[in-house]
XYZ file of C-alpha atoms in Angstrom:
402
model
C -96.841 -8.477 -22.072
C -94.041 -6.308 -20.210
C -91.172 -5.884 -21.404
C -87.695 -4.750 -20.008
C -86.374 -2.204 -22.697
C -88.277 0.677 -25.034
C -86.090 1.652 -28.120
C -87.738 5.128 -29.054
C -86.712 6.037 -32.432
C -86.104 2.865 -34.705
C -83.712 4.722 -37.358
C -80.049 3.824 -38.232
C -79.806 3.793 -34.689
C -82.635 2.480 -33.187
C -83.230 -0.417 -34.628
C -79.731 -1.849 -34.308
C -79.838 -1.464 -30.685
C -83.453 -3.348 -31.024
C -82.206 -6.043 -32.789
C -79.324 -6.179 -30.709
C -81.332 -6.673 -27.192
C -83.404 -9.182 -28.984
C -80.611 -11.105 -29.603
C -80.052 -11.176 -25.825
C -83.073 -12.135 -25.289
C -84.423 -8.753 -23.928
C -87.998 -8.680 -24.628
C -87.950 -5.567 -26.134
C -90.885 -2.516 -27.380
C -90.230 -0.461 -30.295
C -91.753 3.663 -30.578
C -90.925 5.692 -33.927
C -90.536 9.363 -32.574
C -90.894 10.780 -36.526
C -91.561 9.228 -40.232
C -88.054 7.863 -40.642
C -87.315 4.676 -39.882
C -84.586 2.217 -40.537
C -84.848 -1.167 -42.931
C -85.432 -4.699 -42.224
C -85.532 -7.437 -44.201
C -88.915 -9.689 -44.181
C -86.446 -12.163 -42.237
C -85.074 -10.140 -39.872
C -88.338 -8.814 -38.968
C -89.610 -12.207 -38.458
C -86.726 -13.456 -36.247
C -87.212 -9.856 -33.822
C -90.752 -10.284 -33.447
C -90.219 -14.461 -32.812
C -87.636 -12.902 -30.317
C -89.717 -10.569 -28.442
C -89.684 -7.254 -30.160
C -92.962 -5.643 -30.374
C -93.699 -2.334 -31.956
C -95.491 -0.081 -29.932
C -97.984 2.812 -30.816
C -99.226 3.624 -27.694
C -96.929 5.556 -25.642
C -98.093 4.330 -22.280
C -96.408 1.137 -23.130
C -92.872 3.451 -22.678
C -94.223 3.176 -19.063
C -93.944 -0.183 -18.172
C -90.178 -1.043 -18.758
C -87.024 -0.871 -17.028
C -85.046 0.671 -19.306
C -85.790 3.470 -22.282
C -83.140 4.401 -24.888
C -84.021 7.499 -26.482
C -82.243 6.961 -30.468
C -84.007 9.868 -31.679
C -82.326 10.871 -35.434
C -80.653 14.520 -34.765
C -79.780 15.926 -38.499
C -78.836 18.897 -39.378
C -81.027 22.202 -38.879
C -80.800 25.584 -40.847
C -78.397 27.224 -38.921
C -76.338 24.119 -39.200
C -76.570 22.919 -35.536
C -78.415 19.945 -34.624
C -82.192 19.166 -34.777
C -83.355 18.304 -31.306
C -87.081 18.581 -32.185
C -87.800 14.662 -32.558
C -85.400 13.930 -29.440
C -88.327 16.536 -27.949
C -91.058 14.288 -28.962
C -89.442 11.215 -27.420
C -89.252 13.055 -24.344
C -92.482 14.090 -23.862
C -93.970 10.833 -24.878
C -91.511 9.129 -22.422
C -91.820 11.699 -19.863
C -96.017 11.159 -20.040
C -95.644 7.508 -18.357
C -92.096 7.700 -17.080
C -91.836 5.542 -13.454
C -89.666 5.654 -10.608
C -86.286 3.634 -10.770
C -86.449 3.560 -14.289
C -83.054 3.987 -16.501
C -83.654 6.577 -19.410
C -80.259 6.928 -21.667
C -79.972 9.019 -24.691
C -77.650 7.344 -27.878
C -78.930 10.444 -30.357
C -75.777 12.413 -31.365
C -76.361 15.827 -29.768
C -73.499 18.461 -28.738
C -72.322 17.939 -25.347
C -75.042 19.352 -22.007
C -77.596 18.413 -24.251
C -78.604 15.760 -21.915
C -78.221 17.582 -18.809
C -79.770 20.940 -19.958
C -82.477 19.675 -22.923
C -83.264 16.546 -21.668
C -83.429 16.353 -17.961
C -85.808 19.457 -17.703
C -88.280 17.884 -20.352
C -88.309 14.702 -18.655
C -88.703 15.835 -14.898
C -91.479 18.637 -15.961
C -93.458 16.060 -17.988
C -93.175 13.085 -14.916
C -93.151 15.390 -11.570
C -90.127 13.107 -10.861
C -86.244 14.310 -10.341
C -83.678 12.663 -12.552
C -80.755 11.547 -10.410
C -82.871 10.853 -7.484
C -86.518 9.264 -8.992
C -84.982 7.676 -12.147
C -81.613 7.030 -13.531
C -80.386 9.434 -16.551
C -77.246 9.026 -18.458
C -75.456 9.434 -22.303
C -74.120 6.814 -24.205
C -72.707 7.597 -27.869
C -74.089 5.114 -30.677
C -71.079 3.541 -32.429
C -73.133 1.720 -35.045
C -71.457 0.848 -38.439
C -74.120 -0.105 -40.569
C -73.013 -3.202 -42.672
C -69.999 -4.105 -40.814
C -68.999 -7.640 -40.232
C -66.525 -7.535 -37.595
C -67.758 -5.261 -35.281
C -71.160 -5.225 -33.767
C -72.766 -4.494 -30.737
C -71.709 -7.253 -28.997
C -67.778 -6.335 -29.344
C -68.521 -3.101 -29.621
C -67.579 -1.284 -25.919
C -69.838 1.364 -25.028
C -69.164 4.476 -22.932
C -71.406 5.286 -20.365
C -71.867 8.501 -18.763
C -74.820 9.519 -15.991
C -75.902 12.295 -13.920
C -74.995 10.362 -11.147
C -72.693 7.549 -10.525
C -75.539 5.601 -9.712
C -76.945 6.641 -13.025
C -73.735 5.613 -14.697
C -74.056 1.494 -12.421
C -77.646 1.494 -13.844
C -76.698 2.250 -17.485
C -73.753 0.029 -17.737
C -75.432 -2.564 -16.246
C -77.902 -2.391 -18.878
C -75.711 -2.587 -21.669
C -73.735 -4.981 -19.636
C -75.769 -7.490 -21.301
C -75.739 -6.318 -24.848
C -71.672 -5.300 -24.981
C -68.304 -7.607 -23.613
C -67.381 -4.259 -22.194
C -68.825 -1.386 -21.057
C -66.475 2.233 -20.599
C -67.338 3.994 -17.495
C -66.793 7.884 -18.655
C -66.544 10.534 -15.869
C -70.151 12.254 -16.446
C -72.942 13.280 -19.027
C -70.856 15.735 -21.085
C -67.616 13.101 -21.070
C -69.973 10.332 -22.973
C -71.264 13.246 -25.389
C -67.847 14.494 -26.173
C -67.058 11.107 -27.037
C -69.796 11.123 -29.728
C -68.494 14.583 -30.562
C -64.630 13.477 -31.125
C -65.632 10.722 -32.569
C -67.518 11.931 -35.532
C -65.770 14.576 -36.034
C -62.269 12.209 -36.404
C -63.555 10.289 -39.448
C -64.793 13.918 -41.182
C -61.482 15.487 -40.623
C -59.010 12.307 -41.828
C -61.642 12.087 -44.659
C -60.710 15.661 -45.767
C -57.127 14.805 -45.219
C -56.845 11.928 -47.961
C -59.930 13.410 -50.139
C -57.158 16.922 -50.015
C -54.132 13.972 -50.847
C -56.067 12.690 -53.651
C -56.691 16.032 -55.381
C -52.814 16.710 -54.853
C -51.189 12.989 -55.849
C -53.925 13.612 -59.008
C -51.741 17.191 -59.546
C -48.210 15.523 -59.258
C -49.335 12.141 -60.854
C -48.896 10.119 -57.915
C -50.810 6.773 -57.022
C -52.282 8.167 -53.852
C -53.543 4.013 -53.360
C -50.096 2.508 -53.570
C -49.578 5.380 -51.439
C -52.217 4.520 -48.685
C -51.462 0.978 -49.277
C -47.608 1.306 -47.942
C -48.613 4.108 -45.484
C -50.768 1.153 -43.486
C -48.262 -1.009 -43.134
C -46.907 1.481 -40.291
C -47.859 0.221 -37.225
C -48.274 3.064 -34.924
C -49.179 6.526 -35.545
C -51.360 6.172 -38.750
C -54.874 5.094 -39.709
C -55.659 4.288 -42.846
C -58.803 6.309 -44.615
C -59.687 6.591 -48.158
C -61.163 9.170 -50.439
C -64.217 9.285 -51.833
C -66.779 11.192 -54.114
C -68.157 12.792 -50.832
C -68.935 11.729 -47.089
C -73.000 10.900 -46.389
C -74.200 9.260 -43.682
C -75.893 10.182 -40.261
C -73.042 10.883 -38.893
C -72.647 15.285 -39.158
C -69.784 16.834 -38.308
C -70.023 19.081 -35.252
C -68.711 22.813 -35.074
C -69.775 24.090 -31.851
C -70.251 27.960 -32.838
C -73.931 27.319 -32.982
C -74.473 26.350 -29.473
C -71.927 28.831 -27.689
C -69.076 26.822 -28.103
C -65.684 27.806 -29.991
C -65.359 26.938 -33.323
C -63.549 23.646 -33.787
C -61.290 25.508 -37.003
C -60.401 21.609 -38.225
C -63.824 20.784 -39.041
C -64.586 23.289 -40.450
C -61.967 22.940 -42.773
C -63.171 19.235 -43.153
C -66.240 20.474 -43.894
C -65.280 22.967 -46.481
C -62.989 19.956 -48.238
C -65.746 17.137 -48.123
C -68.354 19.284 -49.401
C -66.194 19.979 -52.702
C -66.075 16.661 -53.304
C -68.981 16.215 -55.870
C -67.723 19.078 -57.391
C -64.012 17.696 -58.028
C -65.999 14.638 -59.641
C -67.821 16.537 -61.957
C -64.754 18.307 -62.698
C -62.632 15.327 -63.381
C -65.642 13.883 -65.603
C -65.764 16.071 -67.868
C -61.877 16.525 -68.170
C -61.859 13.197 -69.405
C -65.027 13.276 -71.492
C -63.163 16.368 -72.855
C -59.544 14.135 -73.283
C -61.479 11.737 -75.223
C -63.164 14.068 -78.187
C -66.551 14.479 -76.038
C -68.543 16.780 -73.905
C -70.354 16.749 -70.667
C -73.464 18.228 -72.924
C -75.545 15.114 -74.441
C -73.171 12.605 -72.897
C -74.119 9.355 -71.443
C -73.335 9.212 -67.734
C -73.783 5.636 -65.760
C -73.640 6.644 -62.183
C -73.194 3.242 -60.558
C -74.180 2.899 -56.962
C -76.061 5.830 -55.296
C -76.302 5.289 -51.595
C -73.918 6.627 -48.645
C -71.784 3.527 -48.181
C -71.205 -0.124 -49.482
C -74.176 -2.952 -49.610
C -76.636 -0.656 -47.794
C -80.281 0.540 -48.957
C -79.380 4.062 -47.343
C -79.582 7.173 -49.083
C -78.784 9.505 -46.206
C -76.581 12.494 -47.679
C -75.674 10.359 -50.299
C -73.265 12.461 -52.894
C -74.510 10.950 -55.657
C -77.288 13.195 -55.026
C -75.391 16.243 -56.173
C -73.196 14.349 -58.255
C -76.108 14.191 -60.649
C -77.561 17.011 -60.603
C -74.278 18.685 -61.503
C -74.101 16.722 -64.499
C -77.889 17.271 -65.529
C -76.652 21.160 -64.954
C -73.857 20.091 -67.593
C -76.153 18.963 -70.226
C -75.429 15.124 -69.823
C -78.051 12.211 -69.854
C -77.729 10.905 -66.554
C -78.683 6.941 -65.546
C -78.233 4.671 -62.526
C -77.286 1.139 -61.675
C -77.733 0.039 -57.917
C -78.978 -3.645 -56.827
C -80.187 -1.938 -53.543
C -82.011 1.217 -54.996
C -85.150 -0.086 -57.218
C -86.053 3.042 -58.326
C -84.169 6.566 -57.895
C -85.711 10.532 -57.968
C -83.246 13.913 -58.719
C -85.187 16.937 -58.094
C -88.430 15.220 -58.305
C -87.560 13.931 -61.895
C -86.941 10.227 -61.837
C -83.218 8.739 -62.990
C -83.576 6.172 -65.218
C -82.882 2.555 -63.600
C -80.028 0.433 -66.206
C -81.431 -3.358 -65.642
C -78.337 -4.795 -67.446
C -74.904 -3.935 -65.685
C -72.692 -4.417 -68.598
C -74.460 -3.308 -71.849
C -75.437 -0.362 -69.813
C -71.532 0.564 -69.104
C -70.507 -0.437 -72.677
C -73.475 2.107 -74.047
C -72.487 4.864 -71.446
C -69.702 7.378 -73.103
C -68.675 7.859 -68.986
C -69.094 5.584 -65.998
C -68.560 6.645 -63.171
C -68.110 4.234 -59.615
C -69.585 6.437 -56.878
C -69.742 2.914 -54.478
C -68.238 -0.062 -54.136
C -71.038 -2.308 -53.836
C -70.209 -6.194 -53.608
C -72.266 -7.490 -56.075
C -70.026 -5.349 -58.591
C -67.644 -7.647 -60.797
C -65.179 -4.618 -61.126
C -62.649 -6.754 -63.102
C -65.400 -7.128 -65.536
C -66.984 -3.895 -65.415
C -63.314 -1.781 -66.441
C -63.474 -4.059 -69.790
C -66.605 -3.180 -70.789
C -66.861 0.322 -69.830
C -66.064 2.884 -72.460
C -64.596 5.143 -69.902
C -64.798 4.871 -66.348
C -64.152 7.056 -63.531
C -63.297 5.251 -60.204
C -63.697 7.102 -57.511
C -63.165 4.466 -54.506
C -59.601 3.324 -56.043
C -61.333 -0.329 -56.187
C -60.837 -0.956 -59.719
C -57.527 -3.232 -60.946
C -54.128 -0.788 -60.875
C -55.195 0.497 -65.008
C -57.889 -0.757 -65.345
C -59.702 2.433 -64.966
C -59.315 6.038 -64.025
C -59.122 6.397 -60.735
C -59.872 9.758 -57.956
């Protein structure tokens, strides 16, 4: 059966774009471009495949459809620019069966000309045909927010850019039927600076309030009261919060590393989010210390290990270091997360605490790394021996906060 879109790459941003079209009744094909892959539920996969998704392993199916979003993951490389090599493999798989008049668009966060210069050739030497003239080719930046409630794709406006401006009418009319609105930028490298500012807004006001909360900590200041009457302005200010570290898919971009400037704010951000863990550690064994103990044999409960709230993920999570830090420091470390079953540090697995509350009443330290919803926090601060909040989403003293 034919179908009108290919998703290729069914990661954190793949498969939200997937399930998306399926909700629009788009019969959709599916094409993993490398082993990762994002999470469905049993139900959800049941709903996409009674909706007209279909996985695909054979790459000729990428032939037969109208439209091809390339959602290739892009993480970081070791010279800390941006791993294009499974965006490659999309290509060429794409490029093997592309057709005439088809619409490819690429959502994979990539510094901006990557389209133009890294895409284009792949796909026109691999099909014979010319993008701009044979087939449509144009950038759109993901804006997925795993786990949020009040935005998704559907209210979500996406920014378009193509080679062409026919390019960019073929794109948007795509998504035209996904989004309420669709954002018309002025070309390919508009639509992938948009990715570019984007990302690299929420690292830089995250190493803003994660430098406040070191600071307010210094002076003894309640950085949340401070956040929570700095909101109530209502122009000029955002509010972020601080955190134990930033993970996610999301990396911020400097672009030294392909020929650019260097973008001196993130790198700064960079410098500041990455000492996060560190400043943990540092703050948990002040207070082990403030309370007759030491890191070395303590009992740390690390409670909730991925990147953000009520999500499986683990991408770049800092509990990561966070533990191995304190393993460094001699301490016993253990987990609670109702979304991680079971949890490795340097190939050594963490032991799993299967009771909440006798685990945080037996722990001489726990420590709240995220904010999942299933956490009774009220509760949790009364039966903890000594806990370290480090998402300020504990009750005003009822525990120690970042």
């Amino acid at each position: 059966m034919p179908a009108d879109l290919a998703v290729i790459g069914l990661g954190p941003l793949g498969l939200p774009l997937a399930q998306a079209a399926v909700a629009a009744g788009i019969a959709t094909v599916g094409f993993k471009t490398g082993p990762e892959a994002g999470s469905l539920s049993p139900a959800e996969l049941r709903r996409m495949l009674s909706g007209g998704f279909r996985p695909a392993s054979n790459p000729a199916e990428l032939g037969r459809v109208r439209t091809a979003v390339i959602c290739a993951p892009t993480p970081p490389d070791a010279d800390g620019g941006l791993d294009l090599s499974q965006v490659e493999t999309a290509a060429r798989a794409l490029a093997a069966h592309l057709r005439p008049h088809t619409t490819v668009i690429l959502e994979s966060p990539v510094h901006p000309g990557t389209t133009e210069d890294f895409l284009r050739p792949l796909l026109e030497e691999g099909s014979g045909l010319r993008a701009g003239r044979d087939f449509h080719l144009a950038y759109s930046p993901s804006r997925v927010d795993p786990g949020n409630r009040d935005f998704t794709p559907a209210n979500t406006p996406k920014v378009i850019g193509g080679l062409t401006p026919a390019c960019t009418e073929s794109a948007a009319a795509f998504y035209g039927r996904l989004t309420d609105k669709v954002v018309r930028a002025r070309g390919l490298r508009e639509a992938e600076t948009v990715q570019l500012l984007e990302t690299n807004f929420r690292h830089v006001n995250i190493a803003l309030v994660n430098e406040m909360a070191v600071l307010c900590h210094d002076l003894g200041v309640d950085l949340w009261d401070v956040i929570r009457c700095a909101e109530t302005k209502p122009f000029g200010f955002q509010a972020f919060r601080p955190g134990p570290g930033v993970g996610g898919h999301a990396v911020p971009q400097d672009l030294t590393t392909h020929g650019g400037r260097p973008l001196r704010m993130v790198e700064l951000a960079q410098q500041v989010n990455n000492q996060m863990p560190r400043y943990v550690i540092q703050r948990a064994a002040t207070l082990l210390n403030e309370h007759g103990k030491s890191a070395r044999g303590a009992r740390v409960l690390l409670l909730g290990v991925t990147y953000k709230a009520d999500l499986a993920d683990q991408q770049a999570t800092p509990a990561q270091e966070i533990a191995i830090r304190l393993m460094e420091l001699g301490a016993s470390v253990s987990y609670h997360d109702p979304h991680i079953p079971s949890w490795s540090v340097l190939d050594r697995p963490v032991p799993r605490a299967d009771s909440l509350y006798e685990a945080a009443a037996d722990a001489d330290l726990t420590i709240l790394l995220q904010q999942h919803r299933t956490y009774d926090l009220q509760g949790l601060s009364v039966k903890a021996q000594l806990l370290l909040d480090t998402r300020g989403a504990t009750p005003t003293g009822a525990a120690h906060r970042l």
